[in-house]
Structure formats: C-alpha cells, structure tokens
Amino acid sequence: MKSLYIAEKGGYWYKLPLKAKFFSLALLLLGILFSAHQTVLLFNLLVILLLVAPGSGGMVLLSRLKAFFFFGLFIIIFHSILNPANTIKVYFFGLEGALYGSVVAMRLIAVVAIAQSALITTPPKKIFLLFSSWNKDLGLIMFLLVGFIPVLEQELVNTSQAQQTRGLTWNNIIEKLIAYLAMIIPVIIKALYRAQGMAALLFLRGYDSQDRIMAKRSLKPLWVKGSRILIVFSLLFFLINLSLFAGLRLKVW
Amino acid sequence: MIRLENLTVSYPLKQEPVLHGIDLVLPVGHIGLVVGGNDCGKTTLLNTVSGISATMYNAVLQGECRVEGKIGAVLQDSDLFLMPTVLEELEFPLYHYWQNRKMVEERVAWLGDKLNLNYLMKRSIHTLSGGERQRVALAAALAADAEVLILDEPLAQLDSLSAKRTAAFIRELADSGKTILLASTNTQFFHCITDSYFWLDHGKILWSGSPGSFLTQCPSARLKGVDIYEYEPVKPKAEGKDSSRSDDYDKGDEVLHYSDVSYAYDSIFALNMINLKIERGTTTAIVGENGSGKTTFLKLAAAILKPDSGKIAVLGKDISKLDIAEATADSGFLFQNPDHQIFQSQVDKELAWGLKKRGFSDTEVRVRVNSWLQKLGLEKYALDHPYALSKTFRQWIALAGVLVREPSLLLLDEPTFGMDTVSTARFAALVKEAAGQGKSIVMITHNDAIANICADRVIKMEKGRVLP
C-alpha cells in the first residue's frame, strides 16, 4: 500500500526548507479562504495549481486530485438541481446553485491540492519534527495520523478481500453501496481497537507527555536564501486576496 | 526484578477476577516462562506486570505488584505498530536521545544484527510477513534498553530456525542482566533457555519450578493445553504415499495447478517461476521461512492477488480472468489474521453471512450454522460479539466461517497460530475428518506437529521458490 509521502526528488517543494514551505502553503490557504468572488477564486485556483503541481511531482498530484475533480462536478450538479435558491433555470439546471456549487468545488480542490503537495513532498518524520517544535504532543499526533491513513486503507482492502472470498459480489450500484456499508463498520471498529492497542504501545515504549526530551533538531529558519521568493509571492497572494475581500465584500473602501 | 505477592486482578465489568492470588518472584538475570492453555490468564498477567491492565483497561489490582526497572514489552498482537517503516519504529523509543544521533544509529544497527532485520530496515511495516513483523516488535521492545522485558508469545509466528536464533538471543540478554518474563502455550523453543516455569490455569499458578521437573511433576499439564514435549522435525514427504485413506478419486485430477507463476511486490519478487501441481483429495502443508512467499502463494490461489506472469488453475478452472468471489466459488480461504475476516456483530450471523451470499436457502443456512457451531463447541457463544471473545475464539469463528460452506478446497493460512495443544489437536481432527470426506486442503503452518500429523505432502518454500 502506498504511503502519502512519495520519495522521488521531483521539484522545488522537495528542496524548500520545512518552515518556509509550510508557511507559504498556509498563506496560500488563507488566500483561498479570503477569495472574494468566483472569478477571483477561479484565478486563484489556477495560480495555485500552476505553483503547486510542477513543484511536487506533477502527475502524482493531479492523479490524487482526480477523485476530487469528479467530486466537485457532483457538488455542482447537486446544487444546480437541489439548491432552493435557484430562480433562473435552464431546463432543470439552476444557475445560482451551479455558481454556488462551483465556488464550493473550487475551494475544495484548492485546499486538497495544497494539503497534498505538503504531504507528498514532506517525509512523515519531518512533519513530526516541525510540529513537535511547536508543541511536543502535536508532532506525535500528526505523525500517527499521517501514518494511520495507509494502514486504514490496507484494512479496508483486507476486509473487502475477505468478504469477497466468502461470496460478496460487486455487480451493480446497490450491491456496491451495501458492500461499502458492510465494510466501513467493521473497519471503524477495528480502527478503534487498533487505537487502543497503539495507546498501549505508546505507554510501553516510554512515551510520557509529562517529562520528555523530544527532538530538538535545528530546523532552518524561515527567511533564508532560496525560499524568499516564494514567501514574498505567497504573502502578496494573501494580501491581494485580503484587500479584494475587504473591498468587495466588506465595502471598506 | 519482578515480585508479585497475592495479586488479584479483576476487570470492572466481569464478576470473577481474572487472576487470583498470584505469587511470583523473578530475580535479576532470570527468565521466567508462564505456560498455560488458551484463556488461562497469561496475557492478563503479563499486561498487569507491564502496567497496561491498570492504565489502559481499568483493571483493579489487589495485592502487591512490584517491578524494578524500566519495562519493555512485546504485545500479543504483532499487527500493532506505531511508525510506517521498520527503521522509524526502532528509532521511536530512542527519540529521547535524538541529539546523540550516533548512539541511536549504533543501537539500531546492533538490533538489526542480532535479530537479522537489516534487510528490512527501509520497508514499511504493513508489507512485512507475520514473522518478520514479530521480530520487529521484539526489536522495538528492546530498543530502549529496558531492564525488564515482558514478552507475550514472542516466537509464535517465527519459523523454527529464526525461533531458535531468537531464543538464544533472549538467553544472551538475560545473561547480560535483564529480567525476562515470557508467556507461551508452547515450550518447544523455551525449554533450554528458561530458568523457571509458572504453570497458570484458570487464573491461578498451580505449579512453579525448574523446567526439568515440570514434565515429571505435572503430567496433567498437557491435558490443559500446555505443550511440554519436543517435536520431531518435519520432513518433506513425497506425493501420495499415504495409503491409509480410501481413495476413490481420479488420480492426476489436480486441485491446484501453477505454471510459471511469478509475483512481485513493488519490484521485490515474492514468488519466482512457481511450477506446482496439487492433487485432489490430498492434504498439503506449506512450510518455510518467514517472508518466503507462502501467504502470497495461497492468496494467488484465491485470486486475491493476480500473478504478474504464468497461469493458475483451481479445480480445473483457469482463475486469471475471474474475480475473487467467482474464483472461490468452491474453495474457502482462511486469512492469517482472523480479525480480517470477522465483521458481523454476532457469531451466528458471522457464520450465516457467507452462506447467504452464496445463495443458500434460509433453512439450509440455519441447519448448517447450528451444526457447525455445535461441532466446534461455539454454541454457547452464538449470540456474543466476536470481539468480546479471546483471539483463539476468533480464530475458531473465522475457521467456522470458512468450513460452514463445506467447500471442496480449503486454503488455510496459519490456522493454528496461537492455539494451545488441546485446540491444535481438535483442529487436526477436523482436518482429518475433512480430508476423509474427500476435501483437498492446502495450509501454511509453522507447527511441525500439524504438518507431521495431517499432511500427505509437505512443500518447503524458500525465497519465493518451491524446494524440490
């Protein structure tokens, strides 16, 4: 099973110092949240995809986003048919709903793209280092979380294989839905059991949040050569979005 | 050193205490082995000593439980781990010393040498085989250099060679001043290294003393599931020598036929050009070292994995184009870990589920489920939640889920893992009975006794190849 991190050196997100990377990604994220208008958001999304995709292995990121493109399409269709605010209708597609849905979908894709680019290019151990430099327990929590996802995925595969050896078939959509339901409940229960076991393991391996000397490795500071352009760019991105938001939405000026 | 005096342990929701009046003293540098059948309280005793019972499971302790020194432990469930890769798992307990990078590296290298893990360091743990995982768990418990080691069935999934090597290493650790408490149903590899035995039955220590006198003083232990005898080593058997069984099947009728089968995980070969025929109506045991491709071999037969090259025919049908459900239409697959297979909230529902999916009628389902529950002695637990029962019971339930359909080919992946001798003997009887009914059985096992008793043919695997 694949882990979230992909260890091929493919772009500048790999080479960036840790703090600078997370700082500029956070600014980009804030910029998305403050996008004032759907056209601005569309522009922002394109900027982010152009910035993020080539820096983190390109096709890998896009292939992980594929599911979210389809999900975004589903959101748009869902809102255009069912949103109660629809007044202008082309056949049965409401325009207001479609607009609203597309804003939600674009936000989602942008957020996932940012998160994925961070996860693809940062080894879990580094995530641990970064977060535990802020809070000792937070690092471990993030680390276990990132490590847990592939395990859960594996658990899902195992369970579905076991069910298929006993006669589960996947021929139509209803069967598929029922199969997923039958799969998800035991996987959640097993995840809870596993969590308890992992807590026991943490206890046994001497992890104690009271007195602990955790990793204090020197992380490169934020403002170093090589990361300055990106930090300035993302700061600008954030500030422009913020001022547009203030102008268009809050009517400050 | 470990000192337990009149220790009684009970869980809040259970009326009966799990352990009563345990007295146990283990001086520094000694190895103590807690022996006992399934459900005798071994795991609770070890968890109490290591401190998990009280902190994690809210157990109530009465009496004295004193452990001097830092504790390292291996849990029974080797599926549990914290970090994604082997190297990180071993480094994690050493994070205290992170500034001293060199020390961490030295320690990990030492562990890798001693437990033969160096070739696994970069692999992620969930791709390892059961035995490899267990070695990693042991190494992680040793990493922080604890004075007291609590090991729950540390050798259960290991092949006999690495079990022997690991047992010798455990002795070496004790000689260097560690106190080690082990638990096992099987004394095979522990006999020569242990200083004292503690025979636990129904939560009480019935006998304690040196290993040599256990056999003479407690002959009844074997009846309670403790294995106190050495096995004969398993010998590869030739095909079809067993003439004791009534043979009214066509000879040469193959139940499994592998031709030039290869399979690789991420470009690491697990199976390399396998050519093999297994005849109908025979019982075949697959043995071999950990990570030699046994589980992969079996999973290919159920179409869970698709071969990279070559052809596989099961019961005369080519399964390369079929999905899992079609490929296992007349075969049953038991997974290595019973928890992969159990997903219903009641034992009887669990058994009935597979039958319903295969289109049996309701009355048929009821009859079969009841008869198999009775046969396996599970009828008392028919309405229980499988996860409320012990792991051995879950193993029986998973096995029952496979057997209840009465398929003509059984593919069993380590069916007796963690079972005591009583359960193992019952399992052997079941296999013999099924074989007598003309069923073909292919099973992976590390238990030489099972291979000797049940199998007509023993196939040895090494590094992805079948040894001739």
XYZ file of C-alpha atoms in Angstrom, chain B residues 10-275:
266
model
C -10.303 -8.164 38.088
C -11.944 -6.158 35.359
C -14.800 -3.791 36.238
C -17.407 -5.475 34.050
C -16.564 -9.049 34.965
C -17.654 -10.509 38.297
C -14.982 -13.183 38.523
C -11.394 -11.983 38.924
C -9.168 -12.989 36.029
C -6.203 -13.760 38.239
C -6.386 -14.898 41.852
C -3.624 -14.877 44.427
C -0.636 -14.867 42.118
C 2.750 -15.264 43.820
C 5.695 -14.883 41.526
C 9.279 -13.851 42.104
C 11.743 -13.423 39.295
C 15.243 -12.270 40.262
C 17.502 -10.184 38.042
C 19.020 -12.109 35.169
C 16.397 -14.838 35.181
C 13.953 -15.905 32.517
C 10.524 -16.959 33.692
C 8.041 -18.661 31.406
C 4.328 -18.500 32.101
C 2.826 -21.570 30.491
C -0.823 -22.403 30.195
C -3.582 -23.158 27.742
C -5.685 -20.589 25.930
C -7.729 -18.296 28.176
C -5.821 -19.164 31.322
C -4.915 -15.534 32.015
C -1.368 -15.416 30.643
C -1.890 -12.223 28.713
C -3.627 -10.529 31.636
C -0.758 -11.474 33.925
C 1.815 -10.049 31.530
C -0.210 -6.919 30.893
C -0.555 -6.407 34.623
C 3.187 -6.651 35.131
C 3.865 -4.270 32.258
C 1.263 -1.850 33.615
C -1.200 -1.797 30.713
C -4.006 -3.598 32.513
C -4.315 -0.843 35.064
C -3.698 2.161 32.799
C -5.473 1.045 29.621
C -8.133 -1.452 30.627
C -9.065 -0.114 34.086
C -8.216 -3.356 35.818
C -8.472 -3.417 39.601
C -5.346 -4.729 41.305
C -5.220 -6.126 44.830
C -2.035 -7.310 46.469
C 1.484 -6.361 45.606
C 2.925 -5.946 42.135
C 6.466 -4.616 42.160
C 8.649 -4.262 39.129
C 12.097 -2.742 39.476
C 13.495 -1.105 36.388
C 12.238 0.179 33.101
C 9.880 -2.089 31.175
C 9.966 -3.112 27.542
C 7.207 -5.308 26.184
C 6.001 -7.223 23.163
C 2.234 -7.401 22.921
C 0.399 -10.474 21.742
C -0.936 -8.733 18.649
C 2.020 -8.252 16.336
C -0.167 -6.341 13.886
C 0.177 -3.275 16.076
C 2.868 -0.751 15.337
C 3.295 2.990 15.560
C 5.537 4.107 12.728
C 5.342 3.495 8.988
C 8.769 1.969 8.420
C 10.873 -0.513 10.347
C 13.697 1.954 10.894
C 11.390 4.593 12.352
C 9.684 2.033 14.563
C 13.027 1.050 16.030
C 14.159 4.652 16.395
C 10.983 5.837 18.075
C 11.768 4.599 21.611
C 15.146 6.301 21.211
C 13.770 9.750 20.485
C 14.940 10.704 23.964
C 18.459 10.500 22.669
C 17.867 12.246 19.394
C 20.570 14.780 19.879
C 23.022 11.945 20.114
C 22.408 10.690 16.609
C 25.348 8.341 16.587
C 24.146 6.436 19.610
C 20.744 5.874 18.038
C 22.330 4.551 14.864
C 24.610 2.214 16.780
C 21.748 0.847 18.811
C 19.571 0.235 15.752
C 22.448 -1.417 13.903
C 23.064 -3.700 16.871
C 19.388 -4.717 16.972
C 19.409 -5.273 13.225
C 22.379 -7.605 13.507
C 21.057 -9.563 16.438
C 17.560 -10.115 15.089
C 18.505 -10.291 11.423
C 16.483 -7.230 10.444
C 18.994 -5.275 8.407
C 17.470 -6.211 5.077
C 14.070 -4.939 6.235
C 15.006 -1.511 7.573
C 13.619 0.569 4.722
C 10.446 -1.490 4.234
C 7.146 -0.252 5.541
C 5.830 -2.446 8.292
C 2.450 -3.293 6.837
C 4.113 -5.032 3.887
C 6.041 -7.423 6.138
C 5.029 -11.011 6.742
C 3.739 -12.069 10.157
C 7.031 -13.474 11.392
C 9.077 -10.514 10.225
C 6.659 -8.204 11.978
C 7.041 -10.132 15.194
C 10.812 -9.762 15.035
C 10.384 -6.026 14.524
C 8.099 -5.845 17.562
C 10.720 -7.628 19.646
C 13.450 -5.311 18.411
C 11.341 -2.240 19.206
C 10.769 -3.528 22.737
C 14.497 -3.985 23.187
C 15.485 -0.663 21.640
C 15.265 1.487 24.751
C 17.457 -0.943 26.725
C 14.863 -1.707 29.383
C 15.868 -3.783 32.404
C 12.666 -5.807 32.495
C 11.278 -7.451 29.375
C 7.733 -8.750 29.141
C 7.278 -10.854 26.021
C 3.900 -12.323 25.108
C 4.299 -15.210 22.644
C 7.387 -13.656 21.057
C 8.135 -16.650 18.832
C 4.647 -17.767 17.816
C 4.875 -16.776 14.174
C 8.567 -17.435 13.610
C 9.924 -20.309 11.580
C 11.949 -22.800 13.580
C 15.352 -21.503 12.519
C 14.776 -17.890 13.483
C 12.843 -19.007 16.568
C 15.909 -20.901 17.755
C 18.166 -17.964 16.984
C 15.847 -15.527 18.760
C 15.546 -17.821 21.784
C 19.334 -17.940 22.070
C 19.405 -14.158 21.854
C 16.854 -13.878 24.665
C 19.112 -16.050 26.839
C 22.034 -13.797 25.970
C 20.012 -10.777 27.089
C 19.194 -12.425 30.416
C 22.847 -13.229 30.978
C 23.659 -9.577 30.481
C 21.432 -8.708 33.436
C 17.896 -8.389 32.150
C 14.871 -9.878 33.827
C 12.598 -11.524 31.298
C 9.060 -12.791 31.704
C 7.662 -14.794 28.796
C 4.301 -16.344 28.098
C 3.588 -19.161 25.712
C 1.436 -22.214 25.190
C 4.321 -23.940 23.563
C 7.543 -24.708 25.409
C 9.371 -26.029 22.382
C 11.921 -23.248 21.975
C 11.925 -22.049 25.569
C 12.787 -25.305 27.239
C 16.567 -24.848 27.125
C 16.710 -21.148 27.913
C 14.270 -20.750 30.804
C 15.148 -20.667 34.499
C 11.719 -21.250 35.918
C 8.247 -22.239 34.772
C 4.983 -20.890 36.106
C 2.039 -23.060 35.182
C -1.055 -20.905 35.044
C -4.526 -22.365 34.854
C -7.812 -20.537 35.302
C -6.030 -17.536 36.745
C -4.069 -19.445 39.389
C -0.464 -20.546 39.440
C -0.704 -24.273 40.009
C 2.963 -25.067 39.929
C 6.276 -23.315 39.662
C 9.776 -24.668 39.465
C 12.583 -25.547 37.125
C 11.815 -26.671 33.549
C 13.391 -30.106 34.015
C 10.992 -31.208 36.720
C 7.867 -29.791 35.097
C 7.449 -32.806 32.862
C 7.698 -35.338 35.675
C 5.737 -33.422 38.274
C 2.886 -32.125 36.146
C 2.000 -34.693 33.510
C -1.553 -33.363 33.530
C -0.414 -30.012 32.109
C -0.573 -31.386 28.609
C -4.267 -32.122 29.036
C -4.797 -28.457 29.881
C -3.208 -27.377 26.655
C 0.402 -26.911 27.594
C 2.880 -28.399 25.220
C 5.761 -29.929 27.114
C 7.273 -32.215 24.547
C 9.807 -31.708 21.831
C 8.560 -32.231 18.324
C 10.131 -34.362 15.698
C 11.488 -32.175 12.946
C 9.284 -32.034 9.880
C 10.480 -33.985 6.880
C 9.410 -33.241 3.330
C 7.083 -36.031 2.231
C 6.721 -37.319 -1.260
C 3.410 -37.130 -3.064
C 0.668 -39.649 -2.463
C 2.499 -42.007 -0.125
C -0.345 -42.095 2.298
C -2.313 -45.221 1.503
C -4.344 -45.344 4.691
C -7.163 -43.314 3.207
C -9.858 -44.652 0.912
C -9.028 -43.297 -2.494
C -11.924 -43.163 -4.873
C -10.905 -40.011 -6.714
C -9.248 -39.835 -10.052
C -5.520 -39.761 -9.673
C -3.959 -36.964 -11.613
C -7.014 -34.794 -11.062
C -5.437 -31.533 -9.978
C -6.942 -29.208 -7.480
C -4.248 -26.569 -7.904
C -2.001 -26.161 -10.886
C 0.597 -23.383 -11.002
C 2.576 -22.985 -14.190
C 5.445 -20.479 -14.323
C 3.808 -18.188 -11.785
C 5.668 -15.080 -10.644
C 4.551 -12.295 -8.392
C 6.356 -9.180 -7.161
C 5.516 -6.537 -4.576
C 6.970 -3.204 -5.718
C 9.615 -4.954 -7.808
C 10.637 -7.272 -4.951
C 9.995 -10.835 -6.067
C 7.765 -12.717 -3.682
C 7.288 -15.681 -5.979
C 9.617 -16.647 -8.758
C 8.538 -19.035 -11.511
C 6.499 -21.477 -9.459
C 5.520 -24.762 -11.089
